[in-house]
């Protein structure tokens, strides 16, 4: 494996700082401030065995996916990208070329969504691989979208489809034969796309109230909006946007597509609430799945059970 300095030098060459910023190479990155904006910061740790299985995910996919889940937190606030920081603790027995491929995946998504890598830290691990990513974004002052802003009467919406990633994970865990449909679901699990352009667009509407990204599944994530906003909600099971691929996969495997859609997690779609008037004018693909109420309770229309979503512990 490469030495620490060789590794950092390689990263530095691959990620030159954008015009006007200081990135990798000094003690700190230097980022100019823009008046009228607020800074969004989020950090996430990924631990081998808990968040990914090294034998299963390729290094390129891991580089992409670990960045994607972080970039998605900036999208969740309606922010635009500023940059990212990458800290890694690397076991010394990683296969030849592993780190290069990991960084290639990280670079691909950074370029696609405009998050320059501005710094980080590199250390050896005696045990498992750990990845800690910090992302920075910005939003016009007072305009970032929080979880606590939902109001009774708001429509609850999601972008994209729900459950593809969860179905992909089931396919991986069960070792299901990989036809075209299954490949697509697995791709949504390993190579999620943070909804950055959609989020920036949604943030421009004052009538979009609360927003977050879907990482643990709507069954879990909607509760955060309700708790922070002090509201209830009704979610219509029939309205959930479940892809044809996920439905077909669930049918073949004897799985409940609604369970996968609500509890599977890692969709990295946006979950937001919006006034009825503004919903009709939104220039972003979305599906209405329910409504915010003043009941203080979460109700599932069309189901006689509860859905919880994923929890780490
Ligand atoms: P320091 O002793 O100041 O922490 P380092 O040797 O750890 O310096 O890092 C040197 C430079 O390389 C810093 O600018 C740091 O941000 C950057 N860097 C180190 N590791 C990474 C990494 N994994 N990804 C991106 N930048 C990194
Ligand atoms: Mg350091």
mmCIF file of C-alpha atoms and ligand atoms in Angstrom:
data_model
loop_
_atom_site.group_PDB
_atom_site.id
_atom_site.type_symbol
_atom_site.label_atom_id
_atom_site.label_comp_id
_atom_site.label_asym_id
_atom_site.label_seq_id
_atom_site.Cartn_x
_atom_site.Cartn_y
_atom_site.Cartn_z
ATOM 1 C CA UNK A 1 0.000 0.000 0.000
ATOM 2 C CA UNK A 2 1.025 3.599 -0.588
ATOM 3 C CA UNK A 3 2.553 5.656 2.202
ATOM 4 C CA UNK A 4 0.555 8.426 3.866
ATOM 5 C CA UNK A 5 2.296 11.280 2.058
ATOM 6 C CA UNK A 6 2.123 9.613 -1.317
ATOM 7 C CA UNK A 7 -1.589 9.039 -0.739
ATOM 8 C CA UNK A 8 -2.213 12.679 0.264
ATOM 9 C CA UNK A 9 -0.075 13.970 -2.647
ATOM 10 C CA UNK A 10 -2.136 11.889 -5.046
ATOM 11 C CA UNK A 11 -5.362 13.313 -3.647
ATOM 12 C CA UNK A 12 -3.964 16.827 -3.795
ATOM 13 C CA UNK A 13 -3.129 16.466 -7.478
ATOM 14 C CA UNK A 14 -6.582 15.071 -8.211
ATOM 15 C CA UNK A 15 -8.452 17.816 -6.371
ATOM 16 C CA UNK A 16 -6.971 21.210 -7.164
ATOM 17 C CA UNK A 17 -8.702 23.931 -5.133
ATOM 18 C CA UNK A 18 -11.357 25.908 -6.998
ATOM 19 C CA UNK A 19 -10.570 29.502 -7.983
ATOM 20 C CA UNK A 20 -10.554 31.779 -4.935
ATOM 21 C CA UNK A 21 -10.243 28.954 -2.360
ATOM 22 C CA UNK A 22 -7.329 27.245 -0.612
ATOM 23 C CA UNK A 23 -7.859 23.519 -0.449
ATOM 24 C CA UNK A 24 -5.569 20.581 0.319
ATOM 25 C CA UNK A 25 -1.989 21.346 1.369
ATOM 26 C CA UNK A 26 -2.080 23.874 4.200
ATOM 27 C CA UNK A 27 -3.111 23.501 7.837
ATOM 28 C CA UNK A 28 -6.628 24.676 7.022
ATOM 29 C CA UNK A 29 -8.694 25.186 3.930
ATOM 30 C CA UNK A 30 -9.678 28.796 3.279
ATOM 31 C CA UNK A 31 -13.164 29.490 1.958
ATOM 32 C CA UNK A 32 -14.356 33.001 1.161
ATOM 33 C CA UNK A 33 -17.624 34.102 2.776
ATOM 34 C CA UNK A 34 -20.538 35.394 0.773
ATOM 35 C CA UNK A 35 -22.670 37.982 2.498
ATOM 36 C CA UNK A 36 -26.339 37.169 2.668
ATOM 37 C CA UNK A 37 -25.704 33.417 2.981
ATOM 38 C CA UNK A 38 -25.707 30.967 5.881
ATOM 39 C CA UNK A 39 -23.239 28.062 6.033
ATOM 40 C CA UNK A 40 -24.493 24.480 6.295
ATOM 41 C CA UNK A 41 -22.171 21.895 7.851
ATOM 42 C CA UNK A 42 -22.720 18.200 8.384
ATOM 43 C CA UNK A 43 -20.495 15.256 9.238
ATOM 44 C CA UNK A 44 -21.045 11.515 9.010
ATOM 45 C CA UNK A 45 -19.004 8.507 9.934
ATOM 46 C CA UNK A 46 -19.074 5.221 8.051
ATOM 47 C CA UNK A 47 -17.639 2.163 9.770
ATOM 48 C CA UNK A 48 -16.779 -1.096 8.038
ATOM 49 C CA UNK A 49 -19.163 -3.812 9.184
ATOM 50 C CA UNK A 50 -21.836 -1.332 10.320
ATOM 51 C CA UNK A 51 -22.376 0.764 7.195
ATOM 52 C CA UNK A 52 -20.787 -1.350 4.498
ATOM 53 C CA UNK A 53 -19.205 -4.749 3.973
ATOM 54 C CA UNK A 54 -15.771 -4.503 2.383
ATOM 55 C CA UNK A 55 -16.139 -7.831 0.592
ATOM 56 C CA UNK A 56 -19.271 -6.723 -1.091
ATOM 57 C CA UNK A 57 -19.009 -3.118 -2.207
ATOM 58 C CA UNK A 58 -16.272 -2.134 -4.649
ATOM 59 C CA UNK A 59 -13.933 0.665 -3.550
ATOM 60 C CA UNK A 60 -15.225 2.883 -6.372
ATOM 61 C CA UNK A 61 -18.803 2.374 -5.221
ATOM 62 C CA UNK A 62 -17.815 3.037 -1.610
ATOM 63 C CA UNK A 63 -16.098 6.293 -2.600
ATOM 64 C CA UNK A 64 -19.248 7.370 -4.438
ATOM 65 C CA UNK A 65 -21.715 6.197 -1.844
ATOM 66 C CA UNK A 66 -20.039 7.618 1.227
ATOM 67 C CA UNK A 67 -19.896 11.017 -0.477
ATOM 68 C CA UNK A 68 -23.482 10.683 -1.738
ATOM 69 C CA UNK A 69 -24.944 10.155 1.722
ATOM 70 C CA UNK A 70 -23.171 13.293 2.931
ATOM 71 C CA UNK A 71 -23.979 15.477 -0.073
ATOM 72 C CA UNK A 72 -27.577 14.427 0.468
ATOM 73 C CA UNK A 73 -27.544 16.169 3.871
ATOM 74 C CA UNK A 74 -26.806 19.465 2.129
ATOM 75 C CA UNK A 75 -29.645 18.746 -0.312
ATOM 76 C CA UNK A 76 -31.896 18.027 2.668
ATOM 77 C CA UNK A 77 -31.496 21.638 3.801
ATOM 78 C CA UNK A 78 -32.024 23.058 0.336
ATOM 79 C CA UNK A 79 -28.364 24.040 0.186
ATOM 80 C CA UNK A 80 -25.953 24.459 -2.658
ATOM 81 C CA UNK A 81 -22.561 22.720 -2.506
ATOM 82 C CA UNK A 82 -19.409 24.415 -1.158
ATOM 83 C CA UNK A 83 -16.996 21.550 -0.509
ATOM 84 C CA UNK A 84 -16.152 18.432 1.450
ATOM 85 C CA UNK A 85 -13.534 17.060 3.866
ATOM 86 C CA UNK A 86 -12.551 13.414 3.930
ATOM 87 C CA UNK A 87 -10.950 11.671 6.928
ATOM 88 C CA UNK A 88 -9.997 8.024 6.550
ATOM 89 C CA UNK A 89 -8.524 5.386 8.853
ATOM 90 C CA UNK A 90 -7.066 2.764 6.515
ATOM 91 C CA UNK A 91 -6.258 -0.832 7.487
ATOM 92 C CA UNK A 92 -2.837 -1.747 6.141
ATOM 93 C CA UNK A 93 -3.974 -4.883 4.333
ATOM 94 C CA UNK A 94 -6.231 -3.227 1.736
ATOM 95 C CA UNK A 95 -5.715 -4.732 -1.738
ATOM 96 C CA UNK A 96 -3.384 -3.013 -4.194
ATOM 97 C CA UNK A 97 -5.185 -0.167 -5.972
ATOM 98 C CA UNK A 98 -8.035 -0.080 -3.448
ATOM 99 C CA UNK A 99 -7.442 3.491 -2.258
ATOM 100 C CA UNK A 100 -6.981 4.795 -5.832
ATOM 101 C CA UNK A 101 -10.281 3.324 -6.873
ATOM 102 C CA UNK A 102 -12.012 4.661 -3.728
ATOM 103 C CA UNK A 103 -10.735 8.163 -4.464
ATOM 104 C CA UNK A 104 -11.792 7.830 -8.139
ATOM 105 C CA UNK A 105 -15.368 7.117 -7.037
ATOM 106 C CA UNK A 106 -15.248 10.031 -4.599
ATOM 107 C CA UNK A 107 -13.965 12.304 -7.361
ATOM 108 C CA UNK A 108 -16.633 11.219 -9.843
ATOM 109 C CA UNK A 109 -19.493 12.222 -7.563
ATOM 110 C CA UNK A 110 -17.714 15.355 -6.328
ATOM 111 C CA UNK A 111 -17.421 16.552 -9.908
ATOM 112 C CA UNK A 112 -20.939 15.568 -10.847
ATOM 113 C CA UNK A 113 -22.479 17.528 -7.950
ATOM 114 C CA UNK A 114 -19.907 20.303 -7.579
ATOM 115 C CA UNK A 115 -18.427 19.488 -4.151
ATOM 116 C CA UNK A 116 -14.660 20.119 -4.315
ATOM 117 C CA UNK A 117 -12.594 18.102 -1.803
ATOM 118 C CA UNK A 118 -10.905 20.772 0.340
ATOM 119 C CA UNK A 119 -9.054 18.727 2.948
ATOM 120 C CA UNK A 120 -9.173 15.845 5.345
ATOM 121 C CA UNK A 121 -7.047 13.536 7.407
ATOM 122 C CA UNK A 122 -5.359 10.210 6.787
ATOM 123 C CA UNK A 123 -4.379 7.674 9.383
ATOM 124 C CA UNK A 124 -3.757 3.948 9.700
ATOM 125 C CA UNK A 125 -6.289 1.668 11.374
ATOM 126 C CA UNK A 126 -5.269 -1.456 13.300
ATOM 127 C CA UNK A 127 -8.746 -2.744 12.799
ATOM 128 C CA UNK A 128 -11.593 -1.692 10.531
ATOM 129 C CA UNK A 129 -11.838 0.874 7.779
ATOM 130 C CA UNK A 130 -13.464 4.126 8.937
ATOM 131 C CA UNK A 131 -14.514 7.002 6.736
ATOM 132 C CA UNK A 132 -15.600 10.349 8.133
ATOM 133 C CA UNK A 133 -16.839 12.982 5.723
ATOM 134 C CA UNK A 134 -17.719 16.579 6.467
ATOM 135 C CA UNK A 135 -19.690 18.561 3.923
ATOM 136 C CA UNK A 136 -20.210 22.273 3.594
ATOM 137 C CA UNK A 137 -23.002 24.004 1.771
ATOM 138 C CA UNK A 138 -24.714 27.352 1.772
ATOM 139 C CA UNK A 139 -28.187 28.783 1.499
ATOM 140 C CA UNK A 140 -29.505 32.342 1.346
ATOM 141 C CA UNK A 141 -29.756 33.620 4.955
ATOM 142 C CA UNK A 142 -32.850 32.320 6.707
ATOM 143 C CA UNK A 143 -33.833 30.186 3.724
ATOM 144 C CA UNK A 144 -32.428 26.745 4.534
ATOM 145 C CA UNK A 145 -35.216 24.186 4.933
ATOM 146 C CA UNK A 146 -35.587 22.720 8.410
ATOM 147 C CA UNK A 147 -37.455 19.704 9.775
ATOM 148 C CA UNK A 148 -39.501 21.807 12.183
ATOM 149 C CA UNK A 149 -41.366 23.997 9.689
ATOM 150 C CA UNK A 150 -44.255 21.705 8.658
ATOM 151 C CA UNK A 151 -47.751 23.172 9.119
ATOM 152 C CA UNK A 152 -51.123 21.446 9.348
ATOM 153 C CA UNK A 153 -52.655 21.337 5.867
ATOM 154 C CA UNK A 154 -49.288 20.987 4.096
ATOM 155 C CA UNK A 155 -49.007 18.224 1.548
ATOM 156 C CA UNK A 156 -46.257 15.680 2.199
ATOM 157 C CA UNK A 157 -44.195 14.901 -0.901
ATOM 158 C CA UNK A 158 -41.216 12.835 -1.968
ATOM 159 C CA UNK A 159 -38.965 13.072 -5.017
ATOM 160 C CA UNK A 160 -38.230 9.997 -7.122
ATOM 161 C CA UNK A 161 -39.212 6.498 -6.044
ATOM 162 C CA UNK A 162 -39.025 4.734 -2.679
ATOM 163 C CA UNK A 163 -37.657 1.286 -1.914
ATOM 164 C CA UNK A 164 -35.313 0.663 -4.830
ATOM 165 C CA UNK A 165 -32.267 0.878 -2.594
ATOM 166 C CA UNK A 166 -33.904 -1.294 0.077
ATOM 167 C CA UNK A 167 -34.832 -3.874 -2.554
ATOM 168 C CA UNK A 168 -31.265 -3.729 -3.906
ATOM 169 C CA UNK A 169 -29.934 -4.419 -0.411
ATOM 170 C CA UNK A 170 -32.236 -7.434 -0.059
ATOM 171 C CA UNK A 171 -30.979 -8.714 -3.422
ATOM 172 C CA UNK A 172 -27.373 -8.393 -2.207
ATOM 173 C CA UNK A 173 -28.047 -10.039 1.179
ATOM 174 C CA UNK A 174 -29.984 -12.916 -0.352
ATOM 175 C CA UNK A 175 -27.551 -13.396 -3.243
ATOM 176 C CA UNK A 176 -30.402 -13.121 -5.750
ATOM 177 C CA UNK A 177 -29.528 -13.840 -9.394
ATOM 178 C CA UNK A 178 -28.798 -10.521 -11.085
ATOM 179 C CA UNK A 179 -31.026 -9.837 -14.081
ATOM 180 C CA UNK A 180 -31.461 -6.341 -15.502
ATOM 181 C CA UNK A 181 -34.106 -5.338 -12.929
ATOM 182 C CA UNK A 182 -32.061 -6.587 -10.003
ATOM 183 C CA UNK A 183 -28.924 -4.861 -11.322
ATOM 184 C CA UNK A 184 -30.805 -1.563 -11.424
ATOM 185 C CA UNK A 185 -31.989 -1.946 -7.830
ATOM 186 C CA UNK A 186 -28.484 -2.819 -6.664
ATOM 187 C CA UNK A 187 -27.153 0.201 -8.513
ATOM 188 C CA UNK A 188 -29.606 2.410 -6.632
ATOM 189 C CA UNK A 189 -28.259 0.914 -3.412
ATOM 190 C CA UNK A 190 -24.573 1.342 -4.215
ATOM 191 C CA UNK A 191 -24.662 4.479 -6.341
ATOM 192 C CA UNK A 192 -27.358 6.783 -4.960
ATOM 193 C CA UNK A 193 -27.751 10.283 -6.364
ATOM 194 C CA UNK A 194 -28.126 13.134 -3.889
ATOM 195 C CA UNK A 195 -30.984 15.390 -5.035
ATOM 196 C CA UNK A 196 -28.911 18.554 -5.108
ATOM 197 C CA UNK A 197 -30.446 20.331 -8.139
ATOM 198 C CA UNK A 198 -33.981 19.400 -7.008
ATOM 199 C CA UNK A 199 -33.239 20.661 -3.493
ATOM 200 C CA UNK A 200 -31.940 24.021 -4.698
ATOM 201 C CA UNK A 201 -35.062 24.403 -6.802
ATOM 202 C CA UNK A 202 -37.379 23.419 -3.928
ATOM 203 C CA UNK A 203 -35.600 25.813 -1.564
ATOM 204 C CA UNK A 204 -36.515 28.703 -3.837
ATOM 205 C CA UNK A 205 -40.230 28.280 -2.973
ATOM 206 C CA UNK A 206 -41.320 29.876 0.279
ATOM 207 C CA UNK A 207 -44.311 27.546 0.283
ATOM 208 C CA UNK A 208 -41.990 24.552 0.704
ATOM 209 C CA UNK A 209 -41.876 24.368 4.491
ATOM 210 C CA UNK A 210 -40.088 21.390 6.073
ATOM 211 C CA UNK A 211 -37.551 19.262 4.228
ATOM 212 C CA UNK A 212 -35.156 16.387 4.927
ATOM 213 C CA UNK A 213 -33.516 13.581 3.013
ATOM 214 C CA UNK A 214 -34.697 9.995 3.297
ATOM 215 C CA UNK A 215 -31.876 7.946 4.763
ATOM 216 C CA UNK A 216 -33.656 5.565 7.162
ATOM 217 C CA UNK A 217 -36.942 5.239 5.245
ATOM 218 C CA UNK A 218 -40.064 7.418 5.331
ATOM 219 C CA UNK A 219 -41.443 5.225 8.152
ATOM 220 C CA UNK A 220 -38.724 6.580 10.402
ATOM 221 C CA UNK A 221 -37.834 9.906 8.800
ATOM 222 C CA UNK A 222 -41.336 11.417 8.687
ATOM 223 C CA UNK A 223 -41.396 11.128 12.495
ATOM 224 C CA UNK A 224 -38.544 13.623 12.740
ATOM 225 C CA UNK A 225 -40.566 16.190 10.830
ATOM 226 C CA UNK A 226 -43.604 15.549 13.019
ATOM 227 C CA UNK A 227 -41.626 15.727 16.274
ATOM 228 C CA UNK A 228 -39.780 18.895 15.301
ATOM 229 C CA UNK A 229 -42.905 20.557 13.913
ATOM 230 C CA UNK A 230 -45.272 19.399 16.663
ATOM 231 C CA UNK A 231 -47.755 18.077 14.110
ATOM 232 C CA UNK A 232 -49.333 14.811 13.010
ATOM 233 C CA UNK A 233 -49.664 13.317 9.535
ATOM 234 C CA UNK A 234 -51.642 10.935 7.394
ATOM 235 C CA UNK A 235 -49.641 8.965 4.834
ATOM 236 C CA UNK A 236 -51.518 7.224 2.042
ATOM 237 C CA UNK A 237 -50.018 3.790 1.409
ATOM 238 C CA UNK A 238 -51.603 3.657 -2.070
ATOM 239 C CA UNK A 239 -49.833 6.852 -3.085
ATOM 240 C CA UNK A 240 -46.261 5.694 -2.380
ATOM 241 C CA UNK A 241 -44.133 5.900 -5.536
ATOM 242 C CA UNK A 242 -42.738 2.374 -5.749
ATOM 243 C CA UNK A 243 -40.960 1.578 -9.016
ATOM 244 C CA UNK A 244 -42.143 -1.260 -11.251
ATOM 245 C CA UNK A 245 -38.739 -2.883 -10.730
ATOM 246 C CA UNK A 246 -39.044 -2.847 -6.935
ATOM 247 C CA UNK A 247 -42.618 -4.170 -7.135
ATOM 248 C CA UNK A 248 -41.611 -7.017 -9.448
ATOM 249 C CA UNK A 249 -38.603 -7.877 -7.285
ATOM 250 C CA UNK A 250 -40.694 -7.936 -4.089
ATOM 251 C CA UNK A 251 -43.302 -10.110 -5.745
ATOM 252 C CA UNK A 252 -40.677 -12.623 -6.851
ATOM 253 C CA UNK A 253 -39.053 -12.710 -3.405
ATOM 254 C CA UNK A 254 -42.241 -12.755 -1.339
ATOM 255 C CA UNK A 255 -41.425 -9.370 0.195
ATOM 256 C CA UNK A 256 -43.881 -6.600 1.051
ATOM 257 C CA UNK A 257 -43.102 -3.653 -1.278
ATOM 258 C CA UNK A 258 -44.695 -1.187 1.162
ATOM 259 C CA UNK A 259 -42.441 -2.405 3.965
ATOM 260 C CA UNK A 260 -39.394 -2.060 1.695
ATOM 261 C CA UNK A 261 -40.484 1.407 0.537
ATOM 262 C CA UNK A 262 -41.109 2.731 4.058
ATOM 263 C CA UNK A 263 -38.458 0.881 6.063
ATOM 264 C CA UNK A 264 -35.706 0.003 3.571
ATOM 265 C CA UNK A 265 -33.787 3.241 3.839
ATOM 266 C CA UNK A 266 -30.962 4.796 1.839
ATOM 267 C CA UNK A 267 -33.194 6.169 -0.888
ATOM 268 C CA UNK A 268 -31.610 9.612 -0.496
ATOM 269 C CA UNK A 269 -34.713 11.155 -2.007
ATOM 270 C CA UNK A 270 -36.170 14.346 -0.517
ATOM 271 C CA UNK A 271 -39.134 14.328 1.862
ATOM 272 C CA UNK A 272 -40.794 17.733 2.106
ATOM 273 C CA UNK A 273 -43.995 19.501 3.029
ATOM 274 C CA UNK A 274 -45.557 22.217 0.898
ATOM 275 C CA UNK A 275 -48.739 24.276 0.761
ATOM 276 C CA UNK A 276 -51.365 22.951 -1.607
ATOM 277 C CA UNK A 277 -51.212 26.078 -3.832
ATOM 278 C CA UNK A 278 -47.451 25.914 -4.259
ATOM 279 C CA UNK A 279 -47.447 22.138 -4.804
ATOM 280 C CA UNK A 280 -49.357 22.675 -8.053
ATOM 281 C CA UNK A 281 -46.641 24.965 -9.374
ATOM 282 C CA UNK A 282 -43.512 23.025 -8.292
ATOM 283 C CA UNK A 283 -40.991 22.635 -11.094
ATOM 284 C CA UNK A 284 -39.528 19.478 -9.530
ATOM 285 C CA UNK A 285 -40.674 15.891 -10.125
ATOM 286 C CA UNK A 286 -42.427 14.681 -6.965
ATOM 287 C CA UNK A 287 -45.291 12.563 -5.589
ATOM 288 C CA UNK A 288 -47.787 13.634 -2.927
ATOM 289 C CA UNK A 289 -47.932 10.859 -0.314
ATOM 290 C CA UNK A 290 -49.940 12.465 2.468
ATOM 291 C CA UNK A 291 -50.838 15.492 4.497
ATOM 292 C CA UNK A 292 -49.687 17.192 7.699
ATOM 293 C CA UNK A 293 -52.427 17.259 10.342
ATOM 294 C CA UNK A 294 -52.908 18.800 13.777
ATOM 295 C CA UNK A 295 -53.768 15.399 15.321
ATOM 296 C CA UNK A 296 -50.303 14.932 16.814
ATOM 297 C CA UNK A 297 -50.365 11.339 15.509
ATOM 298 C CA UNK A 298 -48.890 9.519 12.538
ATOM 299 C CA UNK A 299 -51.587 7.594 10.666
ATOM 300 C CA UNK A 300 -51.189 5.189 7.749
ATOM 301 C CA UNK A 301 -54.154 5.359 5.390
ATOM 302 C CA UNK A 302 -54.712 1.952 3.764
ATOM 303 C CA UNK A 303 -52.735 -0.098 6.317
ATOM 304 C CA UNK A 304 -53.646 -1.727 9.602
ATOM 305 C CA UNK A 305 -50.121 -1.721 10.994
ATOM 306 C CA UNK A 306 -47.288 0.698 11.795
ATOM 307 C CA UNK A 307 -44.066 1.209 9.831
ATOM 308 C CA UNK A 308 -40.900 2.119 11.707
ATOM 309 C CA UNK A 309 -37.951 2.430 9.328
ATOM 310 C CA UNK A 310 -34.321 1.569 9.947
ATOM 311 C CA UNK A 311 -32.501 2.152 13.265
ATOM 312 C CA UNK A 312 -28.818 1.646 13.972
ATOM 313 C CA UNK A 313 -29.588 0.670 17.613
HETATM 314 P P1 LIG B 1 -1.900 18.111 9.507
HETATM 315 O O1 LIG B 1 -0.730 17.570 10.227
HETATM 316 O O2 LIG B 1 -1.961 19.603 9.477
HETATM 317 O O3 LIG B 1 -3.191 17.455 9.909
HETATM 318 P P2 LIG B 1 -1.848 16.374 7.246
HETATM 319 O O4 LIG B 1 -0.529 15.830 6.885
HETATM 320 O O5 LIG B 1 -2.801 15.519 7.973
HETATM 321 O O6 LIG B 1 -1.641 17.749 7.979
HETATM 322 O O7 LIG B 1 -2.579 16.866 5.916
HETATM 323 C C1 LIG B 1 -1.885 17.681 4.983
HETATM 324 C C2 LIG B 1 -2.916 18.274 4.047
HETATM 325 O O8 LIG B 1 -3.560 17.230 3.339
HETATM 326 C C3 LIG B 1 -4.006 19.063 4.744
HETATM 327 O O9 LIG B 1 -4.332 20.165 3.934
HETATM 328 C C4 LIG B 1 -5.148 18.074 4.811
HETATM 329 O O10 LIG B 1 -6.401 18.757 4.790
HETATM 330 C C5 LIG B 1 -4.935 17.260 3.548
HETATM 331 N N1 LIG B 1 -5.416 15.856 3.685
HETATM 332 C C6 LIG B 1 -4.920 14.885 4.485
HETATM 333 N N2 LIG B 1 -5.604 13.738 4.324
HETATM 334 C C7 LIG B 1 -6.560 13.992 3.416
HETATM 335 C C8 LIG B 1 -7.599 13.214 2.840
HETATM 336 N N3 LIG B 1 -7.828 11.937 3.186
HETATM 337 N N4 LIG B 1 -8.401 13.821 1.940
HETATM 338 C C9 LIG B 1 -8.198 15.112 1.613
HETATM 339 N N5 LIG B 1 -7.259 15.880 2.096
HETATM 340 C C10 LIG B 1 -6.425 15.336 3.002
HETATM 341 MG MG1 LIG B 2 -3.962 15.597 9.671
#
